[in-house]
Every structure is written in structure tokens, then in C-alpha cells.
Short mmCIF file of C-alpha atoms in Angstrom, two decimals:
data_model
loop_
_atom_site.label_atom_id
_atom_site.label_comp_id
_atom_site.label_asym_id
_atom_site.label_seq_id
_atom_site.Cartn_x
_atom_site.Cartn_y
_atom_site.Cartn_z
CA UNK A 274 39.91 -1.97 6.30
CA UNK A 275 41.45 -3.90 9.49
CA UNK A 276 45.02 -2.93 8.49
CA UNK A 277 43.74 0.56 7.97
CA UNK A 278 42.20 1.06 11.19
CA UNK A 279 44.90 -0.27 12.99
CA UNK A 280 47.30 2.20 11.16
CA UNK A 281 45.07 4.94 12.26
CA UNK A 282 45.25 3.78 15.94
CA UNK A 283 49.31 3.83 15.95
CA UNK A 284 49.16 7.08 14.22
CA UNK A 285 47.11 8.37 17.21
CA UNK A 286 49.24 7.07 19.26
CA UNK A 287 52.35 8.70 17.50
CA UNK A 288 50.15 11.74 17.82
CA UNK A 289 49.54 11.25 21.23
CA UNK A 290 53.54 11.06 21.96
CA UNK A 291 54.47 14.05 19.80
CA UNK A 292 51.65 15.91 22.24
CA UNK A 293 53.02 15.10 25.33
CA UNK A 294 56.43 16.89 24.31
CA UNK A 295 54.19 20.12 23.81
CA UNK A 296 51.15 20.02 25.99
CA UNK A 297 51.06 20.23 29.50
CA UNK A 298 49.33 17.32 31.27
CA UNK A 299 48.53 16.68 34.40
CA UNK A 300 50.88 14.56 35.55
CA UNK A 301 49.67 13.95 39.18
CA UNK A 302 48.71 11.50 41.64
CA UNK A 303 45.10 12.91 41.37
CA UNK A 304 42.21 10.51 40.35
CA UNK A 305 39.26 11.70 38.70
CA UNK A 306 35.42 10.99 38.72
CA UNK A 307 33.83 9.51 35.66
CA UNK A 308 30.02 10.06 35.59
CA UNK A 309 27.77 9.54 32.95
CA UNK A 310 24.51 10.81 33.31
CA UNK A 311 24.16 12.59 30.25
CA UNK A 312 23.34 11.74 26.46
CA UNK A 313 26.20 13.64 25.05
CA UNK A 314 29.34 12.43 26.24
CA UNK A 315 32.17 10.55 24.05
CA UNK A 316 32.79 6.94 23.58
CA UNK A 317 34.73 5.31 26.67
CA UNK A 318 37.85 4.47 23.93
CA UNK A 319 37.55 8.29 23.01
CA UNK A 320 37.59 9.06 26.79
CA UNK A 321 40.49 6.36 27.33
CA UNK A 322 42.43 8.51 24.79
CA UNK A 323 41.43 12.14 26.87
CA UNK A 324 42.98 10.53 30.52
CA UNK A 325 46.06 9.13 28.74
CA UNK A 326 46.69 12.11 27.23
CA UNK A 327 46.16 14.62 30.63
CA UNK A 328 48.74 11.42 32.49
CA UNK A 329 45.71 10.55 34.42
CA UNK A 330 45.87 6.93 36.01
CA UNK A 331 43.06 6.46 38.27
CA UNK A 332 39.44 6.80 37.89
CA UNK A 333 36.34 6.57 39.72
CA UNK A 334 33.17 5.14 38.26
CA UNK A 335 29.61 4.96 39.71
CA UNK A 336 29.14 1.47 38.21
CA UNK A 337 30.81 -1.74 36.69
CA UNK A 338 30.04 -0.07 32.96
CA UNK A 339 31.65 -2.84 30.67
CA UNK A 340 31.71 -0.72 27.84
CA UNK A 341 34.17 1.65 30.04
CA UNK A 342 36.29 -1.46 31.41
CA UNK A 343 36.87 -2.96 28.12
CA UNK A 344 38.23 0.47 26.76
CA UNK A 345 40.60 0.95 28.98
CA UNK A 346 41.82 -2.79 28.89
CA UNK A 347 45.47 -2.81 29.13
CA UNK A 348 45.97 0.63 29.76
CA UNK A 349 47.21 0.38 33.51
CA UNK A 350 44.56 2.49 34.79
CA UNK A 351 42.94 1.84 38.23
CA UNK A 352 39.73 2.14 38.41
CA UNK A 353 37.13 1.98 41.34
CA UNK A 354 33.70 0.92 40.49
CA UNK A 355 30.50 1.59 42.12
CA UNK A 356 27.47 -1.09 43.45
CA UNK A 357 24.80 1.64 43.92
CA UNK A 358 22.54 2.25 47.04
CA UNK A 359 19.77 0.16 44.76
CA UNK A 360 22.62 -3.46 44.80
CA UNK A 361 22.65 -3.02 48.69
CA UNK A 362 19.53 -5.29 49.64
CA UNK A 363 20.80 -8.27 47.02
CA UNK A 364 24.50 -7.54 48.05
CA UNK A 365 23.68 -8.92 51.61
CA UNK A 366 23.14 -12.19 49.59
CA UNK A 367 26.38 -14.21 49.53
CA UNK A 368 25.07 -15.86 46.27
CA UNK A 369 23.95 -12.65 44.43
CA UNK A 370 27.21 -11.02 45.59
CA UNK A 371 29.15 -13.35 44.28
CA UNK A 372 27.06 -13.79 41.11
CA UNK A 373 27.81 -9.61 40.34
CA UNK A 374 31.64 -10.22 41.22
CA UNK A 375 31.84 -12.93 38.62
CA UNK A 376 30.10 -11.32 35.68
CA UNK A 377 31.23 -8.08 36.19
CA UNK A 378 34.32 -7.45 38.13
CA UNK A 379 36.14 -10.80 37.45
CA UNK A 380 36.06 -11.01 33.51
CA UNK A 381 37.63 -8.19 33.43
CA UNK A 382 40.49 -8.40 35.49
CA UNK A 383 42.88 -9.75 33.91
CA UNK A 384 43.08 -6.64 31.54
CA UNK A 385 41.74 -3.69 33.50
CA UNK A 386 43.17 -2.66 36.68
CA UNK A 387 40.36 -2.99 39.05
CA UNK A 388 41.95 -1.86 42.63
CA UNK A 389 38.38 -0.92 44.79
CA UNK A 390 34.30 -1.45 44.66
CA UNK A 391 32.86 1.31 46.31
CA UNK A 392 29.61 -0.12 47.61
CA UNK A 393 26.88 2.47 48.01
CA UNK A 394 27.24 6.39 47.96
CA UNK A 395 26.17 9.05 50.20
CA UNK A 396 24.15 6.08 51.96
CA UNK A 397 23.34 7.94 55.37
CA UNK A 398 22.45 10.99 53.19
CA UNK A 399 19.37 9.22 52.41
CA UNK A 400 17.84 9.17 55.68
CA UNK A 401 16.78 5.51 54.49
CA UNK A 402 17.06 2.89 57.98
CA UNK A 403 17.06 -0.20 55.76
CA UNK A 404 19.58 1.13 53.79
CA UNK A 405 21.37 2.22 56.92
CA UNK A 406 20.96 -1.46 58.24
CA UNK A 407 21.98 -3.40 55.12
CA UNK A 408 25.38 -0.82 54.51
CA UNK A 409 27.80 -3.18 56.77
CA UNK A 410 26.71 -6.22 55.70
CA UNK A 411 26.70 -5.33 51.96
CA UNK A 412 30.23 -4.56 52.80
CA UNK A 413 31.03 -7.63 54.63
CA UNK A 414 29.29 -9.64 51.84
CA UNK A 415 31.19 -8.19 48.83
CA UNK A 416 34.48 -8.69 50.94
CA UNK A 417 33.90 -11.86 52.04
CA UNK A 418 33.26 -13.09 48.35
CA UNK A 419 36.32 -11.76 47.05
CA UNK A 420 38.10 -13.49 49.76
CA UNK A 421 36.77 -16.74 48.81
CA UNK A 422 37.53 -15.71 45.06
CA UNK A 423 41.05 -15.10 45.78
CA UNK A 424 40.78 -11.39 44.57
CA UNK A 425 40.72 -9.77 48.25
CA UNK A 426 44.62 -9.18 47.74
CA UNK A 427 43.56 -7.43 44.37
CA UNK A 428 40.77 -5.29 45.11
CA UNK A 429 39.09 -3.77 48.36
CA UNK A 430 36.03 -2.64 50.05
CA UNK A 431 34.97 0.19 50.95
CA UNK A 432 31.84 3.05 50.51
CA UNK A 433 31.74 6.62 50.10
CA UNK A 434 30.10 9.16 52.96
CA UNK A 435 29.11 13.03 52.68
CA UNK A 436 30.80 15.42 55.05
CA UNK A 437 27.24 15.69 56.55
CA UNK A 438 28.07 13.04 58.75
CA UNK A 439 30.20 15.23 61.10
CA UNK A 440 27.96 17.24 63.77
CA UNK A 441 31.23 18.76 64.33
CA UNK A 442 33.91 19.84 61.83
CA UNK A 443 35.12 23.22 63.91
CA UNK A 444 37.65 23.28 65.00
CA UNK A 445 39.25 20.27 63.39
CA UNK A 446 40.19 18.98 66.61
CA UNK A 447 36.78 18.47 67.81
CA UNK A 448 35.69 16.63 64.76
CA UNK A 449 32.64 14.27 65.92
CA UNK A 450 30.41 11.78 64.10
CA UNK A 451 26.39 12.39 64.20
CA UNK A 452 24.98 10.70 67.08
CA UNK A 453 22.25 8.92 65.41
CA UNK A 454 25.13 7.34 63.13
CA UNK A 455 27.49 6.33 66.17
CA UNK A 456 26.60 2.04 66.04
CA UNK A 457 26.65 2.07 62.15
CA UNK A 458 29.60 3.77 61.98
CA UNK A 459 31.40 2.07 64.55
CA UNK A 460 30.74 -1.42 62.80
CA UNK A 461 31.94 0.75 59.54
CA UNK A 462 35.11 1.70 61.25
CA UNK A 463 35.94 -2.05 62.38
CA UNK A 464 35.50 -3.17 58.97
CA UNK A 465 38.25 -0.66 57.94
CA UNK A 466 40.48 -1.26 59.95
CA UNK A 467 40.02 -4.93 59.79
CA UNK A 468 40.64 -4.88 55.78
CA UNK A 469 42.49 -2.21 55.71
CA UNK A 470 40.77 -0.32 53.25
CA UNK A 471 40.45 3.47 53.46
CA UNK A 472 37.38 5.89 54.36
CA UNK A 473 35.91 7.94 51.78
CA UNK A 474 34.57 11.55 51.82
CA UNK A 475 32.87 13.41 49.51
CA UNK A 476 33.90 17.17 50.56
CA UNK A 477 32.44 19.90 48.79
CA UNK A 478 33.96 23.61 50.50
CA UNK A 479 31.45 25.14 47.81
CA UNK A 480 28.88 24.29 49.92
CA UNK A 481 30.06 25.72 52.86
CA UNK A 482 30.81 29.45 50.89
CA UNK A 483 27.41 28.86 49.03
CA UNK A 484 25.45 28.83 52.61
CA UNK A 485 27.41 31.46 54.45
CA UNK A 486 29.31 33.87 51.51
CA UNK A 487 29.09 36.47 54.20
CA UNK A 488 30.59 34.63 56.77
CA UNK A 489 32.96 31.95 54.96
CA UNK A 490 36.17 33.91 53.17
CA UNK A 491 36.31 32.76 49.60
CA UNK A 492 39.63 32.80 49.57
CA UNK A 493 39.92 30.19 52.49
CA UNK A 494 37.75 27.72 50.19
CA UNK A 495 39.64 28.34 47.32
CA UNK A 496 43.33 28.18 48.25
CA UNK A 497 44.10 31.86 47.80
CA UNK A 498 46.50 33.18 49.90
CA UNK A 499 44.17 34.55 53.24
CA UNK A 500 44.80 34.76 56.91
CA UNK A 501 43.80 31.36 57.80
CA UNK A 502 42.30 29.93 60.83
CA UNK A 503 43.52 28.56 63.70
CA UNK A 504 42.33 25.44 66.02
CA UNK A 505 42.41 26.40 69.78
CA UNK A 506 43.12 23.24 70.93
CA UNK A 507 46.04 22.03 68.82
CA UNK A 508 47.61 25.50 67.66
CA UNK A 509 47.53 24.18 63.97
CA UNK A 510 47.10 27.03 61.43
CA UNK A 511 44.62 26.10 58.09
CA UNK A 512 44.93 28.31 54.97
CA UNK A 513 42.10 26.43 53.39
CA UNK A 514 38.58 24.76 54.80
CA UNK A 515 39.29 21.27 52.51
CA UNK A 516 42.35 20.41 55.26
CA UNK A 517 40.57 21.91 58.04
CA UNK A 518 37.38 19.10 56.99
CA UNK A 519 39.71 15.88 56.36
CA UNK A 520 41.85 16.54 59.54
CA UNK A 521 37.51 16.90 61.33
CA UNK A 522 37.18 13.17 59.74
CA UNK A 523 40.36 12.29 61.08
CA UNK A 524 39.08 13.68 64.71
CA UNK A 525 35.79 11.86 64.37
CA UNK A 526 37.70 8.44 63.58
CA UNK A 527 39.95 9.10 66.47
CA UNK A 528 37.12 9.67 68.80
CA UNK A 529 35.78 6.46 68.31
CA UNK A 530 38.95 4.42 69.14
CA UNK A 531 40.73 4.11 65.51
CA UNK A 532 44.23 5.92 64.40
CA UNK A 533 45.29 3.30 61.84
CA UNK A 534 42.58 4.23 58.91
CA UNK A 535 43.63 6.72 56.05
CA UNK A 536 41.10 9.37 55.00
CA UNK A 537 40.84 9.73 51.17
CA UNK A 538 38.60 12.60 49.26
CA UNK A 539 36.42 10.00 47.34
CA UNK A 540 34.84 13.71 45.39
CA UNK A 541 35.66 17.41 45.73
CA UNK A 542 35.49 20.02 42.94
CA UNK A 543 33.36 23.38 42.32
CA UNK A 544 30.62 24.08 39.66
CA UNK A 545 31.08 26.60 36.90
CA UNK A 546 27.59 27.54 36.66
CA UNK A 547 24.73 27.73 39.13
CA UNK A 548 21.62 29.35 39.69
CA UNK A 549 20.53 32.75 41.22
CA UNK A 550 21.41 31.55 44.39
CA UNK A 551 24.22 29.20 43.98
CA UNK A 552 26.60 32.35 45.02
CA UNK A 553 30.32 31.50 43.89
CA UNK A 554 29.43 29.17 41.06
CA UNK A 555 31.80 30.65 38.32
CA UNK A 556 33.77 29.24 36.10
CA UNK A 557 36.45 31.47 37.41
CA UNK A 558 36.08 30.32 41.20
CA UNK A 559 36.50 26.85 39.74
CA UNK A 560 39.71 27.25 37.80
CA UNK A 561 41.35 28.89 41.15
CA UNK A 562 39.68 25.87 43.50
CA UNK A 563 40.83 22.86 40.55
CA UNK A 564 44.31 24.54 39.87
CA UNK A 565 45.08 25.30 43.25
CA UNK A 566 44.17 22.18 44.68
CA UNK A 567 46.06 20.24 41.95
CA UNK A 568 48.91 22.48 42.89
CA UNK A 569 48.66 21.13 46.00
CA UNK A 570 48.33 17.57 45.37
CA UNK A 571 51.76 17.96 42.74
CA UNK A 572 53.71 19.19 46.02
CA UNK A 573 52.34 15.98 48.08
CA UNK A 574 50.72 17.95 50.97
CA UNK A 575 49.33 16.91 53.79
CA UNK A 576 46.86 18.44 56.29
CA UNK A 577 47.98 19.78 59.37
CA UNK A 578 47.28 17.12 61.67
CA UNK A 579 49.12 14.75 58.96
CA UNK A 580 51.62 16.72 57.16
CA UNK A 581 53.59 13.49 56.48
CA UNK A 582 50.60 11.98 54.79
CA UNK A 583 49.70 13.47 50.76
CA UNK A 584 46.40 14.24 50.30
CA UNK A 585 44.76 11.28 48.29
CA UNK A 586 41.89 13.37 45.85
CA UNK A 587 39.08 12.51 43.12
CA UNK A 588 37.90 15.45 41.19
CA UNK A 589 34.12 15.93 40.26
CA UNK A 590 34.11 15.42 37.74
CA UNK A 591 35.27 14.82 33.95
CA UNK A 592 32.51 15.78 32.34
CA UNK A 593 29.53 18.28 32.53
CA UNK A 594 26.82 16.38 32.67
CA UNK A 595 23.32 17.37 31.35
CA UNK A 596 20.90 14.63 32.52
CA UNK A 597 21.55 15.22 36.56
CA UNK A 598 18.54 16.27 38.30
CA UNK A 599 18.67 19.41 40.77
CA UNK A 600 20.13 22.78 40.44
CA UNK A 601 22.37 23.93 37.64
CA UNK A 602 25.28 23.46 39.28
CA UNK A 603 24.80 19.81 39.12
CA UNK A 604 24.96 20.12 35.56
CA UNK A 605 28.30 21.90 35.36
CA UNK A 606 31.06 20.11 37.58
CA UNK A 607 33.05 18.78 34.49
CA UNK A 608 36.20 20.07 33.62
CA UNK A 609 35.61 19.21 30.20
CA UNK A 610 32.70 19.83 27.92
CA UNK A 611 31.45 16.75 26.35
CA UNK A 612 33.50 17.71 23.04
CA UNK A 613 36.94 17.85 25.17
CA UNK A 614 37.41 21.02 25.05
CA UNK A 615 37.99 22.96 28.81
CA UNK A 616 35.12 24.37 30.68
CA UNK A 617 38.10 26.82 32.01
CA UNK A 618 41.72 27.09 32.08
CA UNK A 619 43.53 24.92 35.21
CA UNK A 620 46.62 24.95 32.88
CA UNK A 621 46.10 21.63 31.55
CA UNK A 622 44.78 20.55 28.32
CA UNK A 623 44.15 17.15 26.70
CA UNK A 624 43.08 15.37 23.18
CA UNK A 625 40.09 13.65 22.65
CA UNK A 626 39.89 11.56 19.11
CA UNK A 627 38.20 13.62 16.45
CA UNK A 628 38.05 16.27 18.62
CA UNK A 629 41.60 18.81 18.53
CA UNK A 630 41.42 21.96 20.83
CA UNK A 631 45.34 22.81 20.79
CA UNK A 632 46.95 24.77 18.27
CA UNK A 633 50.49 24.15 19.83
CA UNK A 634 53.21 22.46 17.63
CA UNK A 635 55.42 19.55 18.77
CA UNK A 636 59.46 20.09 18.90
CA UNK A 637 59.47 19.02 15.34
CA UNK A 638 57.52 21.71 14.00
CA UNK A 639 54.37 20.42 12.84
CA UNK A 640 50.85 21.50 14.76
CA UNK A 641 48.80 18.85 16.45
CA UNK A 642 46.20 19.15 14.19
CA UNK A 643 48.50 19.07 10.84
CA UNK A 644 49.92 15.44 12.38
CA UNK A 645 45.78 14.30 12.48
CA UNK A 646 44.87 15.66 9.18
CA UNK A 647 48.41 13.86 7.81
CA UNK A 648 47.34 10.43 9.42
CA UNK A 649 43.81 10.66 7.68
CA UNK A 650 45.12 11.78 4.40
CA UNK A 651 47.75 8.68 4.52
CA UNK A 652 44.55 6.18 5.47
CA UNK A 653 42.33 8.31 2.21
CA UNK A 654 45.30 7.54 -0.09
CA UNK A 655 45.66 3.76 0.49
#
């Protein structure tokens, strides 16, 4: 039974080489967000299978899943891994920090390519102070205990922050941090650039169409040719709001003394379903915002205000997920259905174990599926 599973797993693999002759994969320097709230999603080895196939090399997770670390062992994917909001408190705790690096970063670095720890999300979205307070030093903590681990070389610090922490994105230029944020932030920014690790957003241009449809072009939030705006004080034309809000970050950052910290998108993506009001939540409006930003990252573009600097991008998401709370829309960010088949058509398609959804035939003639039904029927007949 060993010898048979093992010959199934080359056979996939064979499988998963005569694909990439025939299927177009993604191929990009684009990471992509892995979240799991849901009750219907593949196995992480059937997932590990999915990336490899689209060529995608760097995920994001929302925890230290071991089940998800151990399948992709030894597949030279990077991964960033998540200490949620509720770790913060303990993480200010040199023992209990170093305690969670050893049991579940550590063990698993020699085979999985760990590169960040994201710690907290979104934390000055919650409107929590002692959350607020315990942020830096959470940071500090987790650094400081990799440095003493030897694995500071190996894998950074850093957290992730909603665009709602600009009180001025418009015009880019004039990008500002919220006042009542100015001395965490400040601490936050010193830590960066101390480190060296880079500043994460989680930009959404949905949003801004969703609350203003009448006053926000579409076609400026999804990448469709339009007439653009342009900032007053620089003379830099934007054909799309996602450059227009990184180059606001880079504005804010500037503002408060620091021009040697890279701005990455930590999440951006669009929903394919929404609720009455959720105006522009199609799965249509999300194939043009996905494909064109991919097209995008493919040509290495910058912003405006850094055109010699690619955009650095994680998708939301993988998956749809059916367990997040809210409004529909939170339920339908995946670009994949939970049986791997597309949500819509970005021009990309995948394989997922079990699970075939191309009918197109490698350079040798046979179909995808014909090479999976082949593989079983050797394993039946031995």
C-alpha cells in the first residue's frame, strides 16, 4: 500500500508537469491569502498541490496552522504566519514569546520557508487602547526572541494595518496618519526602520466604490482604462485608486520623518457576491479588478510616486469562505470555490487532487483528466 501511494504521488506529479505545458498559471510575483474559516475547504496537501500548480510561491496565513506548514514542507514556498490580536497580551512576555517561537515557528523551519510573523491584524481597527498599548511591544518581544534564537536573519516582524488609518488619502501627496494614532505609530515606524521590515496595508478600493458608486468611477477602482486623476501638488497622473492609496501611505510615512520603509499590500481583492447594498459586488467586477491587477503586478509596476519600485500584493483570498461573520461579501472573496474550481475567469486555472476542472490536453495528446484516470487504473491493477 506504501509503494502504491507513493506511485500515485509521482504520477501526480507527472500530471502536474504535463499541465503546466497546457494550462496557464499564474506565474507572478503575487502572494496570496490563505484563510480558513470555513468547514468546507480541502486538505492543506490538496491545497499545496492547487498553489504549485497556479506557480504561486508565497502565502499568507492568519496563524502558525501545523497541519498547513507540514504540507508544504519542502516545497520552497514562503509563507507569513499570523499571532492574532488575542497572542498580543502573552506576546509582551519574553518567556511566552519565546515559548510560541519554539513550538511553532522553529520546528518547522528547517523544511518550510517561514520568511515573516505578522503579529496582530487590523489592530487600531478595533478601537481597543490595551491592544493599542501592547502592539509595539508584542512586536519588539517577538523580534527580540528571534534575535536571541538566531532566526532574526531568517524571518521578520512586522503587523498588518487597514487603510482606515489615513485621515487623509487625497490627494496622495497629502497622505496623513490619524491623529489619535500619531505616538503609536511613530514607535511603529522606528521599529521598521530599525529591522527593516516592511509596512503592511490591507487596501480594499471596493470599499471606497461601495460607499460613493455615484461619486467614485468604477473604472478607476478597477483598472479599466478611465481619465484618471491628478494630484495638485506633485502633477502625478493615477489611472487607478489602489496606487493613488499606497503612494497616501507612502505620504503619511514621509510626514513623520521616514523614507527608507517599503509599503507592501498585506490584502486587496473584490467580492463576487454581496448583499442589496454591497453595490459592485459581482463576480464580473472581480475578474476585471483580480486580472487587471495581476496584469499589473506581471509588468512590475510601480505607483507614481515610486515607479522604480513593483508593487508587492496579497490577494484575498484563496478560498470563499462560508463561516466569516458579516455581510455576504465576506463570504465570497475566494478565487476558488472550495472544490477548486474558479469563482470567475482571471485567465488562470489550477488542479486540485481529486478535483479536475480542465478539459485541455497536454502537447502529447492526452486530456488532463485521461492522465488521472490512467494513474488510478495503473494503482487498481497492481
Amino acid at each position: 500500500m506504501a509503494a502504491s501511494s507513493s506511485l500515485l504521488f509521482t504520477l501526480l506529479l507527472v500530471l502536474l508537469t504535463f499541465s503546466d505545458s497546457s494550462v496557464q498559471t499564474l506565474g507572478l510575483e503575487v502572494g496570496i491569502n490563505y484563510g480558513q474559516i470555513a468547514n468546507n475547504l480541502p486538505s492543506p496537501a490538496r491545497v499545496s498541490y492547487l498553489l504549485r500548480s497556479l506557480n504561486i510561491s508565497r502565502v499568507k496565513l492568519y496563524d502558525a496552522d501545523p497541519n498547513v506548514l507540514l504540507a508544504f514542507a519542502n516545497t520552497n514556498v514562503e509563507f507569513i504566519i499570523g499571532l492574532g490580536n488575542e497572542y498580543l497580551q502573552n506576546m509582551t512576555d519574553p518567556i511566552k514569546a519565546q515559548n510560541w517561537i519554539q513550538q511553532r515557528v522553529q520546528p518547522y523551519l528547517t523544511r518550510t520557508k517561514i520568511t515573516c510573523i505578522t503579529v496582530g491584524n487590523e489592530v487600531y481597527k478595533t478601537y481597543d487602547h490595551q491592544l493599542w498599548s501592547n502592539l509595539l511591544p508584542a512586536m519588539q518581544t517577538v523580534y527580540n526572541t528571534l534575535v536571541n534564537l538566531g532566526l532574526d536573519k531568517q524571518v521578520t516582524v512586522t503587523t498588518a494595518h487597514s487603510l482606515d488609518i489615513l485621515s487623509v488619502s487625497f490627494p496622495p501627496s497629502a497622505g496623513a496618519f490619524r491623529q489619535d494614532l500619531g505616538e503609536y505609530l511613530h514607535g511603529i515606524l522606528n521599529f521598521h526602520a530599525q529591522v527593516k521590515s516592511p509596512f503592511l496595508i490591507n487596501a480594499y478600493p471596493y470599499f471606497a466604490y461601495k460607499d460613493k458608486p455615484n461619486e467614485v468611477p468604477l473604472n478607476y477602482v478597477l483598472f479599466q482604462p478611465n481619465q484618471g486623476t491628478m494630484d495638485p501638488n506633485t502633477n502625478l497622473k493615477y489611472d487607478n485608486i489602489l496606487f493613488a492609496q499606497i503612494d497616501a501611505v507612502y505620504s503619511a510615512i514621509k510626514a513623520m520623518g521616514h523614507t527608507d520603509i517599503e509599503v507592501r499590500i498585506s490584502e486587496t481583492g473584490w467580492p463576487s457576491r454581496g448583499d442589496e447594498n454591497e453595490v459592485g459586488a459581482t463576480p464580473e467586477n472581480a475578474g476585471l479588478y483580480n486580472g487587471n491587477l495581476l496584469r499589473r503586478i506581471e509588468e512590475k509596476q510601480g505607483t507614481p510616486a515610486k515607479p522604480n519600485v513593483p508593487i508587492d500584493i496579497y490577494v484575498f483570498a484563496l478560498f470563499n469562505e462560508n463561516q466569516k461573520p458579516g455581510p455576504t461579501s465576506e463570504r465570497n472573496y475566494g478565487l476558488f470555490y472550495p472544490d477548486g474550481t474558479p469563482v470567475y475567469n482571471i485567465g488562470v486555472q489550477g488542479y486540485l487532487p481529486e478535483l479536475i476542472y480542465s478539459s485541455a490536453t497536454t502537447n502529447n495528446g492526452f486530456s488532463i483528466c485521461s492522465l488521472l484516470v490512467l494513474a488510478i487504473a495503473y494503482l487498481i491493477s497492481s
